Coordinates of C-alpha atoms in Angstrom, one line a residue:
X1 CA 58.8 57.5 -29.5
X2 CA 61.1 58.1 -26.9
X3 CA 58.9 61.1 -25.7
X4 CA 56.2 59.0 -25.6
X5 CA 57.9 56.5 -23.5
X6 CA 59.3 59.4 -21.0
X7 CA 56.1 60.8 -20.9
X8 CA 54.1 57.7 -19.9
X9 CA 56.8 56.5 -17.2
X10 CA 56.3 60.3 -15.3
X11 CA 52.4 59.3 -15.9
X12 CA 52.6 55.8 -14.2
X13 CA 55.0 56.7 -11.4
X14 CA 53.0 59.9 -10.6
X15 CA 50.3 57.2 -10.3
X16 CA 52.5 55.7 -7.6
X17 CA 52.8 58.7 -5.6
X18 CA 49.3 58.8 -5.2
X19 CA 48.7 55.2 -3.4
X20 CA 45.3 54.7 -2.3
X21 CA 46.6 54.9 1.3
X22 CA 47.4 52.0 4.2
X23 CA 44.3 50.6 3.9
X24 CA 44.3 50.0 -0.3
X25 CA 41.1 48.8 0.4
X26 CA 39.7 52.8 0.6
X27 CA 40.2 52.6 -2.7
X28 CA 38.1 50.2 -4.2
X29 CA 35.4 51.6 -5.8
X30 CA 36.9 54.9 -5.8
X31 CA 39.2 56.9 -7.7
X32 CA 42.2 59.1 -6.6
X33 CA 42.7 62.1 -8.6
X34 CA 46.3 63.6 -9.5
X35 CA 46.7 67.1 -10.6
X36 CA 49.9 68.8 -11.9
X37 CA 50.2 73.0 -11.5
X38 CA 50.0 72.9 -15.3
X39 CA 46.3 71.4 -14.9
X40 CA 47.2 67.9 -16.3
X41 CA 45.8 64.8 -14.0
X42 CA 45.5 61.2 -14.0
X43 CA 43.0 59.1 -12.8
X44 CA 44.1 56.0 -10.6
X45 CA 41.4 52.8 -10.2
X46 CA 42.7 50.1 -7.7
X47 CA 40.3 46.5 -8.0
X48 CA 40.2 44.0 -5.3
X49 CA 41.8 41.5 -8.1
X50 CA 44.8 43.3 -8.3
X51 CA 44.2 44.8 -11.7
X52 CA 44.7 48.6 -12.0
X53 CA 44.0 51.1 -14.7
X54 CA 44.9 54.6 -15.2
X55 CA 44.0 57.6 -17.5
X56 CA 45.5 60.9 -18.2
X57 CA 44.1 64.2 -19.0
X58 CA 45.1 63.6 -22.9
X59 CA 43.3 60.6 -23.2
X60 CA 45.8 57.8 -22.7
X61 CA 45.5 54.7 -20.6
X62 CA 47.3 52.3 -18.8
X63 CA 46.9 49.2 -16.9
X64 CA 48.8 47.4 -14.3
X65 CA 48.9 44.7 -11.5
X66 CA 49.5 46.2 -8.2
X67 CA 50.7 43.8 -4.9
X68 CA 50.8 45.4 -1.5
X69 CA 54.7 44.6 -0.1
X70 CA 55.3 45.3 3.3
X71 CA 54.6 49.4 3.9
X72 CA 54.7 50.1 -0.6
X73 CA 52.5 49.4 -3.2
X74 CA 53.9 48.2 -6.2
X75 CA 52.6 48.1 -10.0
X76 CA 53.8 45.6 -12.4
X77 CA 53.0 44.2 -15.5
X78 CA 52.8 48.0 -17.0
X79 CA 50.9 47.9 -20.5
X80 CA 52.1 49.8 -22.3
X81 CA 55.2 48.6 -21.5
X82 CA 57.7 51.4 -19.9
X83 CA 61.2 51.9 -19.8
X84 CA 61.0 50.4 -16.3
X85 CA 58.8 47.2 -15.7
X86 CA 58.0 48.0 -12.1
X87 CA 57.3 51.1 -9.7
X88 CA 57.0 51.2 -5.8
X89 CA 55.7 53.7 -3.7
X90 CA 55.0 54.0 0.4
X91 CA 51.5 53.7 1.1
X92 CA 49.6 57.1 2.1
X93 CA 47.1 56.8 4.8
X94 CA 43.9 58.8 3.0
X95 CA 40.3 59.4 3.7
X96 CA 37.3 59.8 0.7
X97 CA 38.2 63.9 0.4
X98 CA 42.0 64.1 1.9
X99 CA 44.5 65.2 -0.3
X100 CA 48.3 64.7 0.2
X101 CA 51.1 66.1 -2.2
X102 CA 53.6 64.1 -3.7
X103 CA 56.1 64.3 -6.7
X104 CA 56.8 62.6 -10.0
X105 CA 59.9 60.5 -10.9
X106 CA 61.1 64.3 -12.1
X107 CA 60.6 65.9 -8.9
X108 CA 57.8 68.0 -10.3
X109 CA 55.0 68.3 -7.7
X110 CA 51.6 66.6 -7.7
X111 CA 48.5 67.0 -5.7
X112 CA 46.4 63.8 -4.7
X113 CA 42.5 63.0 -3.5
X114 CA 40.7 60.2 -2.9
X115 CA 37.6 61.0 -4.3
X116 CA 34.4 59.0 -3.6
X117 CA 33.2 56.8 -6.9
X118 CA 34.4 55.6 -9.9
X119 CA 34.5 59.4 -12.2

């Protein structure tokens, strides 16, 4: 369970390195794309209602309310519930096709794209 739980919090903050950039409205109606070295990824869906929804390479989802606070993006209201109840990231200024590397709450790096669609 508690594998599980660590797992799933590297998941959602990964998610959080991988903003849909300054203007969060780039990614509306598309998706951005994070891949690990190992070839793991999650999926990242921002809506214009502040819902958000995630899925990883092993099948597992997760949803989320995301708020834009000053220069971060933040997700709250993680389900399923994680160890911590809210993540905040600085925003990333990204075109459909620009890719930008961040890394996970574990320092471990992770490549981004803003790809064009919902896929």
């Amino acid at each position: 369970m508690l594998r599980t739980l660590a797992v799933a919090t590297v998941s959602a903050v990964c998610l959080l390195a991988a903003p849909a950039g300054a203007e969060i409205n780039d990614a509306f109606g598309n998706t951005v794309v994070s891949r690990y070295a190992d070839g793991g990824w999650v999926k990242h869906w921002f809506n214009p209602d502040g819902t958000y929804t995630a899925q990883f390479s092993d099948g597992r989802r997760l949803t989320a309310r995301w708020s834009v606070r000053g220069e971060r993006v933040c997700l709250t209201h993680i389900r399923p519930n994680m160890l911590i109840p809210r993540f905040c990231t600085e925003l990333i200024d990204a075109s459909i096709g620009e890719t930008w590397q961040s890394r996970d709450p574990l320092g471990r790096r992770v490549s981004n794209v803003l790809v064009a669609g919902r896929g």
